[in-house]
mmCIF file of C-alpha atoms and ligand atoms in Angstrom:
data_model
loop_
_atom_site.group_PDB
_atom_site.id
_atom_site.type_symbol
_atom_site.label_atom_id
_atom_site.label_comp_id
_atom_site.label_asym_id
_atom_site.label_seq_id
_atom_site.Cartn_x
_atom_site.Cartn_y
_atom_site.Cartn_z
ATOM 1 C CA MET A 11 143.127 37.221 30.359
ATOM 2 C CA THR A 12 145.122 40.301 31.243
ATOM 3 C CA ASP A 13 146.156 41.007 34.796
ATOM 4 C CA GLN A 14 143.132 43.083 35.740
ATOM 5 C CA LEU A 15 144.597 44.041 39.096
ATOM 6 C CA SER A 16 147.184 46.182 37.429
ATOM 7 C CA GLY A 17 144.765 48.079 35.222
ATOM 8 C CA PRO A 18 142.281 50.789 36.150
ATOM 9 C CA ALA A 19 138.848 49.776 37.326
ATOM 10 C CA THR A 20 136.761 49.273 34.201
ATOM 11 C CA GLY A 21 133.589 48.358 36.064
ATOM 12 C CA GLY A 22 130.903 45.794 35.548
ATOM 13 C CA ASP A 23 128.276 43.979 37.522
ATOM 14 C CA VAL A 24 128.959 40.998 39.731
ATOM 15 C CA LYS A 25 126.628 38.284 38.501
ATOM 16 C CA LEU A 26 126.125 35.041 40.382
ATOM 17 C CA THR A 27 124.195 32.363 38.505
ATOM 18 C CA GLY A 28 123.062 29.237 40.321
ATOM 19 C CA ILE A 29 125.987 29.582 42.685
ATOM 20 C CA GLY A 30 125.822 27.084 45.529
ATOM 21 C CA LYS A 31 127.998 25.332 48.074
ATOM 22 C CA THR A 32 127.610 22.044 49.856
ATOM 23 C CA TYR A 33 129.888 20.465 52.432
ATOM 24 C CA GLY A 34 129.125 16.737 52.232
ATOM 25 C CA ALA A 35 125.411 16.413 52.960
ATOM 26 C CA PHE A 36 125.172 19.966 54.350
ATOM 27 C CA THR A 37 124.099 22.822 52.078
ATOM 28 C CA ALA A 38 125.743 26.074 53.171
ATOM 29 C CA VAL A 39 124.422 28.059 50.177
ATOM 30 C CA HIS A 40 121.480 26.891 48.063
ATOM 31 C CA PRO A 41 121.965 27.705 44.376
ATOM 32 C CA LEU A 42 121.260 31.408 44.097
ATOM 33 C CA ASP A 43 121.105 34.049 41.397
ATOM 34 C CA LEU A 44 122.247 37.500 42.352
ATOM 35 C CA THR A 45 123.326 40.586 40.455
ATOM 36 C CA VAL A 46 125.282 43.295 42.220
ATOM 37 C CA PRO A 47 125.093 46.419 40.052
ATOM 38 C CA GLN A 48 128.337 48.128 39.217
ATOM 39 C CA GLY A 49 129.205 50.930 41.604
ATOM 40 C CA SER A 50 126.716 49.942 44.269
ATOM 41 C CA PHE A 51 127.203 49.294 47.955
ATOM 42 C CA PHE A 52 125.722 45.851 48.440
ATOM 43 C CA ALA A 53 125.291 44.111 51.801
ATOM 44 C CA LEU A 54 124.879 40.415 52.473
ATOM 45 C CA LEU A 55 123.085 40.423 55.809
ATOM 46 C CA GLY A 56 122.169 37.520 58.044
ATOM 47 C CA ALA A 57 122.694 35.692 61.292
ATOM 48 C CA SER A 58 125.705 33.506 61.956
ATOM 49 C CA GLY A 59 125.773 30.437 59.726
ATOM 50 C CA CYS A 60 123.360 31.735 57.038
ATOM 51 C CA GLY A 61 125.956 31.394 54.273
ATOM 52 C CA LYS A 62 126.892 35.025 53.716
ATOM 53 C CA THR A 63 130.643 34.556 54.188
ATOM 54 C CA THR A 64 130.635 31.487 51.960
ATOM 55 C CA THR A 65 128.895 33.532 49.247
ATOM 56 C CA LEU A 66 131.478 36.320 49.563
ATOM 57 C CA ARG A 67 134.338 33.824 49.500
ATOM 58 C CA MET A 68 132.964 32.301 46.291
ATOM 59 C CA ILE A 69 133.080 35.761 44.681
ATOM 60 C CA ALA A 70 136.644 36.194 45.964
ATOM 61 C CA GLY A 71 137.716 32.787 44.685
ATOM 62 C CA LEU A 72 138.601 31.648 48.201
ATOM 63 C CA GLU A 73 135.884 28.987 48.139
ATOM 64 C CA GLU A 74 135.119 26.716 45.212
ATOM 65 C CA PRO A 75 131.397 26.633 44.398
ATOM 66 C CA THR A 76 129.677 23.265 44.102
ATOM 67 C CA SER A 77 127.496 24.675 41.316
ATOM 68 C CA GLY A 78 127.036 27.834 39.290
ATOM 69 C CA THR A 79 129.145 30.623 37.858
ATOM 70 C CA VAL A 80 130.609 33.942 38.978
ATOM 71 C CA LEU A 81 130.813 36.721 36.382
ATOM 72 C CA ILE A 82 132.540 40.022 37.042
ATOM 73 C CA GLY A 83 132.135 42.716 34.432
ATOM 74 C CA GLY A 84 130.907 40.088 31.972
ATOM 75 C CA HIS A 85 133.961 37.830 32.449
ATOM 76 C CA ASP A 86 133.482 34.335 33.808
ATOM 77 C CA VAL A 87 135.930 34.128 36.722
ATOM 78 C CA THR A 88 134.559 30.906 38.250
ATOM 79 C CA ASP A 89 137.731 28.943 37.537
ATOM 80 C CA LEU A 90 140.218 31.720 38.252
ATOM 81 C CA PRO A 91 142.291 31.798 41.455
ATOM 82 C CA PRO A 92 141.742 34.788 43.773
ATOM 83 C CA TYR A 93 144.757 36.765 42.561
ATOM 84 C CA ARG A 94 143.543 36.579 38.953
ATOM 85 C CA ARG A 95 140.149 38.115 39.822
ATOM 86 C CA PRO A 96 139.561 41.883 39.773
ATOM 87 C CA VAL A 97 138.649 41.835 43.454
ATOM 88 C CA ASN A 98 140.290 42.545 46.775
ATOM 89 C CA THR A 99 139.070 41.450 50.179
ATOM 90 C CA VAL A 100 139.200 43.288 53.503
ATOM 91 C CA PHE A 101 138.821 41.004 56.489
ATOM 92 C CA GLN A 102 137.844 41.629 60.092
ATOM 93 C CA SER A 103 141.430 40.981 61.160
ATOM 94 C CA TYR A 104 143.214 43.779 59.368
ATOM 95 C CA ALA A 105 146.206 41.532 58.623
ATOM 96 C CA LEU A 106 148.545 44.506 58.238
ATOM 97 C CA PHE A 107 152.268 43.814 58.158
ATOM 98 C CA PRO A 108 153.429 44.798 61.672
ATOM 99 C CA HIS A 109 157.041 45.530 60.704
ATOM 100 C CA LEU A 110 156.084 47.856 57.809
ATOM 101 C CA ASP A 111 154.883 51.406 58.352
ATOM 102 C CA ILE A 112 151.522 52.586 57.053
ATOM 103 C CA PHE A 113 152.955 53.967 53.815
ATOM 104 C CA GLU A 114 154.658 50.670 53.027
ATOM 105 C CA ASN A 115 151.627 48.633 54.020
ATOM 106 C CA ILE A 116 149.564 50.560 51.484
ATOM 107 C CA ALA A 117 152.332 50.428 48.861
ATOM 108 C CA PHE A 118 152.711 46.681 49.260
ATOM 109 C CA GLY A 119 150.479 45.574 46.369
ATOM 110 C CA LEU A 120 152.108 47.994 43.942
ATOM 111 C CA ARG A 121 155.654 47.049 44.965
ATOM 112 C CA ARG A 122 154.844 43.348 44.678
ATOM 113 C CA ARG A 123 153.896 43.943 41.075
ATOM 114 C CA GLY A 124 157.196 45.707 40.483
ATOM 115 C CA LYS A 125 155.880 49.289 40.398
ATOM 116 C CA LYS A 126 158.701 51.719 41.115
ATOM 117 C CA ASP A 127 157.057 55.103 41.551
ATOM 118 C CA VAL A 128 154.399 54.510 44.143
ATOM 119 C CA ARG A 129 154.525 57.787 46.087
ATOM 120 C CA LYS A 130 151.682 59.652 44.360
ATOM 121 C CA GLN A 131 149.286 56.705 44.486
ATOM 122 C CA VAL A 132 150.032 55.940 48.128
ATOM 123 C CA GLU A 133 149.608 59.586 49.076
ATOM 124 C CA ASP A 134 146.269 59.711 47.264
ATOM 125 C CA MET A 135 145.147 56.657 49.204
ATOM 126 C CA LEU A 136 146.359 58.099 52.511
ATOM 127 C CA GLU A 137 144.332 61.202 51.747
ATOM 128 C CA LEU A 138 141.268 59.174 50.783
ATOM 129 C CA VAL A 139 141.255 57.415 54.151
ATOM 130 C CA GLU A 140 142.347 60.593 55.974
ATOM 131 C CA LEU A 141 145.542 59.151 57.435
ATOM 132 C CA GLY A 142 148.093 61.444 55.786
ATOM 133 C CA GLN A 143 149.861 62.343 59.015
ATOM 134 C CA TYR A 144 150.244 58.700 60.055
ATOM 135 C CA ALA A 145 152.246 57.541 57.026
ATOM 136 C CA ARG A 146 155.350 56.691 59.018
ATOM 137 C CA ARG A 147 153.678 55.048 61.975
ATOM 138 C CA LYS A 148 153.602 51.306 62.485
ATOM 139 C CA PRO A 149 150.223 49.550 62.619
ATOM 140 C CA HIS A 150 150.365 48.999 66.397
ATOM 141 C CA GLN A 151 150.563 52.803 66.844
ATOM 142 C CA LEU A 152 147.100 53.223 65.290
ATOM 143 C CA SER A 153 143.613 52.646 66.678
ATOM 144 C CA GLY A 154 141.507 49.753 65.416
ATOM 145 C CA GLY A 155 139.465 52.041 63.180
ATOM 146 C CA GLN A 156 142.578 53.628 61.697
ATOM 147 C CA GLN A 157 144.103 50.202 61.058
ATOM 148 C CA GLN A 158 140.960 49.147 59.256
ATOM 149 C CA ARG A 159 141.176 52.260 57.069
ATOM 150 C CA VAL A 160 144.748 51.253 56.178
ATOM 151 C CA ALA A 161 143.438 47.810 55.229
ATOM 152 C CA VAL A 162 140.848 49.460 52.956
ATOM 153 C CA ALA A 163 143.492 51.732 51.371
ATOM 154 C CA ARG A 164 145.820 48.783 50.864
ATOM 155 C CA ALA A 165 143.075 46.954 48.972
ATOM 156 C CA LEU A 166 141.847 49.957 46.960
ATOM 157 C CA ILE A 167 145.303 50.867 45.664
ATOM 158 C CA ASN A 168 145.117 47.737 43.508
ATOM 159 C CA HIS A 169 142.150 49.265 41.635
ATOM 160 C CA PRO A 170 139.887 46.268 42.079
ATOM 161 C CA GLN A 171 136.571 46.370 40.252
ATOM 162 C CA VAL A 172 134.989 45.013 43.401
ATOM 163 C CA LEU A 173 135.961 45.411 47.044
ATOM 164 C CA LEU A 174 134.774 42.562 49.236
ATOM 165 C CA LEU A 175 134.403 43.342 52.939
ATOM 166 C CA ASP A 176 134.016 40.460 55.374
ATOM 167 C CA GLU A 177 132.687 41.843 58.683
ATOM 168 C CA PRO A 178 135.386 44.537 58.475
ATOM 169 C CA LEU A 179 134.121 46.415 61.529
ATOM 170 C CA GLY A 180 133.496 43.353 63.678
ATOM 171 C CA ALA A 181 136.455 43.983 65.982
ATOM 172 C CA LEU A 182 135.608 47.623 66.699
ATOM 173 C CA ASP A 183 133.591 48.973 69.591
ATOM 174 C CA LEU A 184 130.140 50.346 68.899
ATOM 175 C CA LYS A 185 131.006 54.046 68.655
ATOM 176 C CA LEU A 186 133.930 53.413 66.328
ATOM 177 C CA ARG A 187 131.802 51.063 64.237
ATOM 178 C CA ARG A 188 129.274 53.828 63.695
ATOM 179 C CA GLN A 189 132.007 56.281 62.649
ATOM 180 C CA MET A 190 133.595 53.745 60.332
ATOM 181 C CA GLN A 191 130.258 52.933 58.698
ATOM 182 C CA LEU A 192 129.925 56.544 57.584
ATOM 183 C CA GLU A 193 133.594 56.616 56.634
ATOM 184 C CA LEU A 194 133.346 53.491 54.469
ATOM 185 C CA LYS A 195 130.221 54.832 52.804
ATOM 186 C CA ARG A 196 132.038 58.093 52.026
ATOM 187 C CA ILE A 197 135.021 56.215 50.580
ATOM 188 C CA GLN A 198 132.759 54.033 48.443
ATOM 189 C CA THR A 199 130.922 57.078 47.091
ATOM 190 C CA GLU A 200 134.229 58.778 46.368
ATOM 191 C CA VAL A 201 135.901 55.873 44.537
ATOM 192 C CA GLY A 202 132.661 54.677 42.952
ATOM 193 C CA ILE A 203 133.586 50.997 42.791
ATOM 194 C CA THR A 204 131.361 48.128 43.839
ATOM 195 C CA PHE A 205 131.509 47.191 47.524
ATOM 196 C CA VAL A 206 130.094 43.858 48.676
ATOM 197 C CA HIS A 207 129.867 43.876 52.436
ATOM 198 C CA VAL A 208 129.117 40.934 54.729
ATOM 199 C CA THR A 209 127.600 41.727 58.108
ATOM 200 C CA HIS A 210 125.272 40.293 60.730
ATOM 201 C CA ASP A 211 124.481 43.833 61.964
ATOM 202 C CA GLN A 212 121.236 45.083 60.438
ATOM 203 C CA GLU A 213 121.863 48.681 61.434
ATOM 204 C CA GLU A 214 125.257 48.557 59.760
ATOM 205 C CA ALA A 215 123.755 47.174 56.555
ATOM 206 C CA MET A 216 121.013 49.805 56.547
ATOM 207 C CA THR A 217 123.438 52.667 57.203
ATOM 208 C CA MET A 218 125.750 51.816 54.348
ATOM 209 C CA ALA A 219 124.150 49.710 51.666
ATOM 210 C CA ASP A 220 122.165 50.745 48.599
ATOM 211 C CA THR A 221 120.862 47.202 48.384
ATOM 212 C CA ILE A 222 120.653 44.516 51.053
ATOM 213 C CA ALA A 223 120.266 40.784 50.460
ATOM 214 C CA VAL A 224 118.865 39.287 53.653
ATOM 215 C CA MET A 225 120.111 35.701 53.904
ATOM 216 C CA ASN A 226 118.577 32.929 55.975
ATOM 217 C CA GLY A 227 119.461 29.251 55.938
ATOM 218 C CA GLY A 228 121.659 29.500 52.835
ATOM 219 C CA ARG A 229 119.067 31.390 50.792
ATOM 220 C CA VAL A 230 118.422 35.030 49.937
ATOM 221 C CA GLU A 231 115.133 35.611 51.717
ATOM 222 C CA GLN A 232 114.550 39.140 50.424
ATOM 223 C CA LEU A 233 116.491 41.708 48.464
ATOM 224 C CA GLY A 234 115.933 45.418 48.226
ATOM 225 C CA ALA A 235 116.773 48.949 49.294
ATOM 226 C CA PRO A 236 117.008 49.313 53.097
ATOM 227 C CA ALA A 237 113.862 51.430 53.447
ATOM 228 C CA ASP A 238 111.830 49.087 51.203
ATOM 229 C CA LEU A 239 112.878 46.052 53.189
ATOM 230 C CA TYR A 240 112.083 47.818 56.425
ATOM 231 C CA GLU A 241 108.677 49.088 55.324
ATOM 232 C CA ASN A 242 107.636 46.040 53.331
ATOM 233 C CA PRO A 243 109.175 42.902 54.778
ATOM 234 C CA GLY A 244 108.003 39.866 52.818
ATOM 235 C CA THR A 245 108.526 37.288 55.566
ATOM 236 C CA THR A 246 108.410 37.107 59.345
ATOM 237 C CA PHE A 247 112.174 36.516 59.333
ATOM 238 C CA VAL A 248 112.853 39.816 57.556
ATOM 239 C CA ALA A 249 110.251 41.648 59.677
ATOM 240 C CA ASN A 250 111.958 40.509 62.879
ATOM 241 C CA PHE A 251 115.590 40.512 61.781
ATOM 242 C CA LEU A 252 115.567 43.973 60.246
ATOM 243 C CA GLY A 253 114.523 46.173 63.148
ATOM 244 C CA GLN A 254 111.687 45.057 65.378
ATOM 245 C CA SER A 255 108.097 44.242 64.436
ATOM 246 C CA ASN A 256 104.899 43.550 66.311
ATOM 247 C CA LEU A 257 103.174 40.661 64.547
ATOM 248 C CA ILE A 258 99.544 40.257 65.551
ATOM 249 C CA PRO A 259 97.791 36.999 64.522
ATOM 250 C CA ALA A 260 94.571 37.909 62.710
ATOM 251 C CA GLN A 261 91.895 36.571 60.372
ATOM 252 C CA VAL A 262 90.968 38.253 57.073
ATOM 253 C CA THR A 263 87.226 38.950 57.205
ATOM 254 C CA GLY A 264 86.609 41.192 54.205
ATOM 255 C CA ALA A 265 87.727 44.174 52.165
ATOM 256 C CA GLU A 266 86.806 47.821 51.976
ATOM 257 C CA GLY A 267 88.241 50.184 49.377
ATOM 258 C CA GLY A 268 91.965 49.572 49.234
ATOM 259 C CA ASP A 269 92.036 47.901 52.636
ATOM 260 C CA LEU A 270 91.724 44.368 53.906
ATOM 261 C CA LEU A 271 89.647 44.063 57.053
ATOM 262 C CA LEU A 272 90.951 41.800 59.774
ATOM 263 C CA THR A 273 89.907 40.659 63.203
ATOM 264 C CA ALA A 274 92.379 39.879 65.950
ATOM 265 C CA SER A 275 90.747 38.328 69.025
ATOM 266 C CA GLY A 276 87.522 40.111 68.093
ATOM 267 C CA VAL A 277 89.162 43.497 67.456
ATOM 268 C CA ARG A 278 88.673 44.974 63.973
ATOM 269 C CA LEU A 279 91.796 46.201 62.193
ATOM 270 C CA ALA A 280 92.586 47.352 58.667
ATOM 271 C CA VAL A 281 95.663 47.018 56.463
ATOM 272 C CA PRO A 282 96.249 48.226 52.884
ATOM 273 C CA LYS A 283 95.866 45.405 50.345
ATOM 274 C CA ALA A 284 98.970 46.726 48.629
ATOM 275 C CA ARG A 285 101.014 45.887 51.709
ATOM 276 C CA CYS A 286 99.849 42.285 51.889
ATOM 277 C CA SER A 287 102.246 39.719 50.468
ATOM 278 C CA THR A 288 99.736 36.864 50.778
ATOM 279 C CA ASP A 289 96.209 35.700 49.862
ATOM 280 C CA ALA A 290 95.995 33.593 53.012
ATOM 281 C CA LYS A 291 93.091 34.116 55.399
ATOM 282 C CA LYS A 292 95.203 33.539 58.496
ATOM 283 C CA VAL A 293 97.705 36.339 58.639
ATOM 284 C CA TYR A 294 99.919 38.408 60.878
ATOM 285 C CA LEU A 295 99.306 42.123 60.924
ATOM 286 C CA GLY A 296 102.711 43.748 61.257
ATOM 287 C CA ILE A 297 103.322 47.146 62.809
ATOM 288 C CA ARG A 298 106.642 48.695 63.784
ATOM 289 C CA PRO A 299 106.923 49.922 67.409
ATOM 290 C CA GLU A 300 107.675 53.525 66.406
ATOM 291 C CA LYS A 301 104.514 53.805 64.285
ATOM 292 C CA ILE A 302 102.243 53.237 67.273
ATOM 293 C CA THR A 303 100.955 56.012 69.528
ATOM 294 C CA VAL A 304 100.060 55.188 73.099
ATOM 295 C CA THR A 305 97.278 57.179 74.755
ATOM 296 C CA ARG A 306 95.804 56.931 78.222
ATOM 297 C CA ALA A 307 92.504 55.031 78.214
ATOM 298 C CA GLY A 308 89.604 57.477 77.933
ATOM 299 C CA GLU A 309 91.509 60.132 75.943
ATOM 300 C CA ALA A 310 90.293 60.964 72.443
ATOM 301 C CA VAL A 311 91.705 59.061 69.462
ATOM 302 C CA ALA A 312 91.177 60.299 65.888
ATOM 303 C CA GLU A 313 88.804 58.415 63.583
ATOM 304 C CA GLY A 314 90.100 55.941 61.041
ATOM 305 C CA ARG A 315 92.983 54.598 63.102
ATOM 306 C CA ASN A 316 93.599 51.002 64.077
ATOM 307 C CA ARG A 317 93.205 50.765 67.825
ATOM 308 C CA LEU A 318 93.890 48.194 70.483
ATOM 309 C CA ALA A 319 93.211 48.579 74.176
ATOM 310 C CA GLY A 320 95.775 47.262 76.613
ATOM 311 C CA THR A 321 97.671 47.604 79.873
ATOM 312 C CA VAL A 322 101.232 48.822 80.279
ATOM 313 C CA VAL A 323 103.477 45.992 81.430
ATOM 314 C CA ASP A 324 106.839 47.708 81.241
ATOM 315 C CA SER A 325 108.143 51.210 80.637
ATOM 316 C CA SER A 326 111.801 52.115 80.001
ATOM 317 C CA PHE A 327 112.897 55.706 79.611
ATOM 318 C CA ILE A 328 115.964 55.739 77.339
ATOM 319 C CA GLY A 329 116.373 59.448 76.651
ATOM 320 C CA VAL A 330 115.289 60.002 73.043
ATOM 321 C CA SER A 331 112.375 57.665 73.496
ATOM 322 C CA THR A 332 110.373 55.767 76.031
ATOM 323 C CA GLN A 333 109.870 52.119 75.221
ATOM 324 C CA TYR A 334 106.729 50.451 76.430
ATOM 325 C CA VAL A 335 105.570 46.889 76.508
ATOM 326 C CA VAL A 336 101.778 46.747 76.490
ATOM 327 C CA ARG A 337 99.652 43.618 76.950
ATOM 328 C CA SER A 338 96.938 44.157 74.378
ATOM 329 C CA GLU A 339 93.366 42.963 74.195
ATOM 330 C CA ALA A 340 94.433 40.931 71.141
ATOM 331 C CA GLY A 341 96.246 38.762 73.654
ATOM 332 C CA GLN A 342 99.897 39.542 73.111
ATOM 333 C CA GLU A 343 102.588 41.933 74.181
ATOM 334 C CA ILE A 344 103.151 44.881 71.883
ATOM 335 C CA ALA A 345 106.320 46.979 71.832
ATOM 336 C CA VAL A 346 105.833 50.730 71.430
ATOM 337 C CA PHE A 347 108.537 53.387 71.032
ATOM 338 C CA GLU A 348 107.372 56.896 71.862
ATOM 339 C CA GLN A 349 109.671 59.769 70.937
ATOM 340 C CA ASN A 350 110.173 62.127 73.870
ATOM 341 C CA MET A 351 109.246 65.279 72.004
ATOM 342 C CA ASP A 352 107.157 67.891 73.691
ATOM 343 C CA ARG A 353 105.522 66.051 76.504
ATOM 344 C CA ASP A 354 106.372 63.426 79.002
ATOM 345 C CA ILE A 355 103.311 61.308 79.537
ATOM 346 C CA ARG A 356 105.420 58.614 81.244
ATOM 347 C CA LEU A 357 102.994 55.784 81.723
ATOM 348 C CA ALA A 358 103.555 53.256 84.476
ATOM 349 C CA PRO A 359 103.025 49.501 84.564
ATOM 350 C CA GLY A 360 99.377 48.768 85.220
ATOM 351 C CA ASP A 361 98.091 51.889 83.430
ATOM 352 C CA PRO A 362 95.229 51.192 81.008
ATOM 353 C CA VAL A 363 95.989 52.577 77.537
ATOM 354 C CA VAL A 364 94.860 52.597 73.924
ATOM 355 C CA LEU A 365 97.396 51.852 71.199
ATOM 356 C CA HIS A 366 96.561 53.369 67.840
ATOM 357 C CA TRP A 367 98.148 53.810 64.442
ATOM 358 C CA ASN A 368 97.454 54.713 60.856
ATOM 359 C CA PRO A 369 96.356 51.516 59.041
ATOM 360 C CA ALA A 370 98.561 52.534 56.094
ATOM 361 C CA HIS A 371 101.590 51.923 58.306
ATOM 362 C CA SER A 372 100.814 48.252 58.830
ATOM 363 C CA PHE A 373 101.746 45.300 56.656
ATOM 364 C CA CYS A 374 100.418 41.795 56.417
ATOM 365 C CA LEU A 375 102.198 38.413 56.251
ATOM 366 C CA ASP A 376 101.121 34.793 55.820
ATOM 367 C CA ALA A 377 100.578 33.211 59.246
ATOM 368 C CA ALA A 378 101.847 29.854 57.985
ATOM 369 C CA GLN A 379 105.328 31.084 58.958
ATOM 370 C CA ALA A 380 106.875 30.971 62.414
ATOM 371 C CA ILE A 381 105.931 34.210 64.156
ATOM 372 C CA ASP A 382 109.303 34.455 65.909
ATOM 373 C CA ALA A 383 111.609 33.722 62.937
ATOM 374 C CA GLY A 384 114.591 36.065 63.015
ATOM 375 C CA THR A 385 114.088 37.229 66.590
ATOM 376 C CA GLY A 386 117.016 35.191 67.864
ATOM 377 C CA GLU A 387 114.593 33.578 70.300
ATOM 378 C CA GLU A 388 112.868 31.263 67.861
ATOM 379 C CA ALA A 389 112.389 27.613 68.742
ATOM 380 C CA ALA A 390 115.185 25.473 67.254
HETATM 381 P P1 ATP B 1149 129.283 33.818 60.343
HETATM 382 O O1 ATP B 1149 128.739 35.179 60.470
HETATM 383 O O2 ATP B 1149 129.238 33.041 61.645
HETATM 384 O O3 ATP B 1149 130.608 33.739 59.660
HETATM 385 P P2 ATP B 1149 128.017 33.066 57.862
HETATM 386 O O4 ATP B 1149 126.626 33.439 57.599
HETATM 387 O O5 ATP B 1149 129.048 33.881 57.220
HETATM 388 O O6 ATP B 1149 128.262 32.998 59.426
HETATM 389 P P3 ATP B 1149 129.214 30.833 56.563
HETATM 390 O O7 ATP B 1149 130.582 31.057 57.123
HETATM 391 O O8 ATP B 1149 128.984 31.186 55.166
HETATM 392 O O9 ATP B 1149 128.142 31.560 57.475
HETATM 393 O O10 ATP B 1149 128.823 29.313 56.804
HETATM 394 C C1 ATP B 1149 127.591 28.790 56.377
HETATM 395 C C2 ATP B 1149 127.431 27.388 56.921
HETATM 396 O O11 ATP B 1149 128.393 26.524 56.306
HETATM 397 C C3 ATP B 1149 127.656 27.290 58.428
HETATM 398 O O12 ATP B 1149 126.673 26.439 58.977
HETATM 399 C C4 ATP B 1149 129.030 26.684 58.551
HETATM 400 O O13 ATP B 1149 129.144 25.898 59.717
HETATM 401 C C5 ATP B 1149 129.136 25.841 57.305
HETATM 402 N N1 ATP B 1149 130.524 25.733 56.846
HETATM 403 C C6 ATP B 1149 131.338 26.760 56.489
HETATM 404 N N2 ATP B 1149 132.554 26.305 56.114
HETATM 405 C C7 ATP B 1149 132.509 24.954 56.243
HETATM 406 C C8 ATP B 1149 133.455 23.889 56.023
HETATM 407 N N3 ATP B 1149 134.674 24.135 55.562
HETATM 408 N N4 ATP B 1149 133.037 22.633 56.249
HETATM 409 C C9 ATP B 1149 131.792 22.369 56.706
HETATM 410 N N5 ATP B 1149 130.852 23.313 56.932
HETATM 411 C C10 ATP B 1149 131.202 24.587 56.713
#
């Protein structure tokens, strides 16, 4: 095989087939099949210990799989060492060379391969990551975000077909993380190569990725575009891990038109059949906090909406929205986010209210699953 690192990016999907990893009796990654389309921004998302880093490291060649194969652009690279694969990895610790300036840090990969005239390529990279004026600084003279951009430039100059990012923003504070998310997305769009990004931060994955694989317990629990996963979670884990969901235990009692009819502690609710991922009779009706409207008890509510009476337990004003916790007549606490648009109805604990929402905004999951999976508060 030719040294792909020295050639231009020729593209190709990353294809994992039956790839798995065990450590003794412990299975870190159950055999999984995954295709990352060429040119996409792909996120492996999950809580600590779910196997996302191990999966990334198997693509990089830093971890030997117990089973399965890794194909990049149609080539089987399973048995190749990391430096023979058309990939580069950016880690959370930038691992820049402290004694070299930024220009030389970025030039490093080219010089190591004996390239003489590196100026143009390094300057292009400096421009790509918007660090042109810092070329002669040392890494310690840059902020964390700038250092991480150098790390990205240093990897991209090798023209990998795939850039692997292992929690690259983990060391940055929240504001800088947000900036860097947009920055990384811009760079990926500009260079057009495949990025595979590992993160435990669902907002980060949703901001950047075209496709997210949500991992749980060494398995891919659900895969899809961020908005699809958010609107149509297939499991309680995904519903709770990606954003926040209210899950209301309910019983399927019938059907009407395109809707399933449910009862929750005697209250009748509806949910579109198309948004039900189960045939079970015991279900959870799922509704996101921002899809619910809260109205003072006694005020008019339009026909055709799901409604639940309740009492405000907690109210937090956080500027753009007010977040309520309401104890509902269905017996559980429901989170509601109300945008502070044109009125401030500021409800107080103890106020009787009606929660209501468009049935089309709810989804339905099999109640055989743990209701609190993915909340971080689930029973061990
Ligand atoms: P984190 O975000 O904390 O890095 P992760 O989802 O990336 O978590 P992995 O690093 O892939 O998780 O690890 C998956 C599981 O495999 C964990 O339970 C971890 O303890 C275990 N594991 C990882 N490396 C080894 C090893 N060398 N020997 C034994 N177990 C390991």
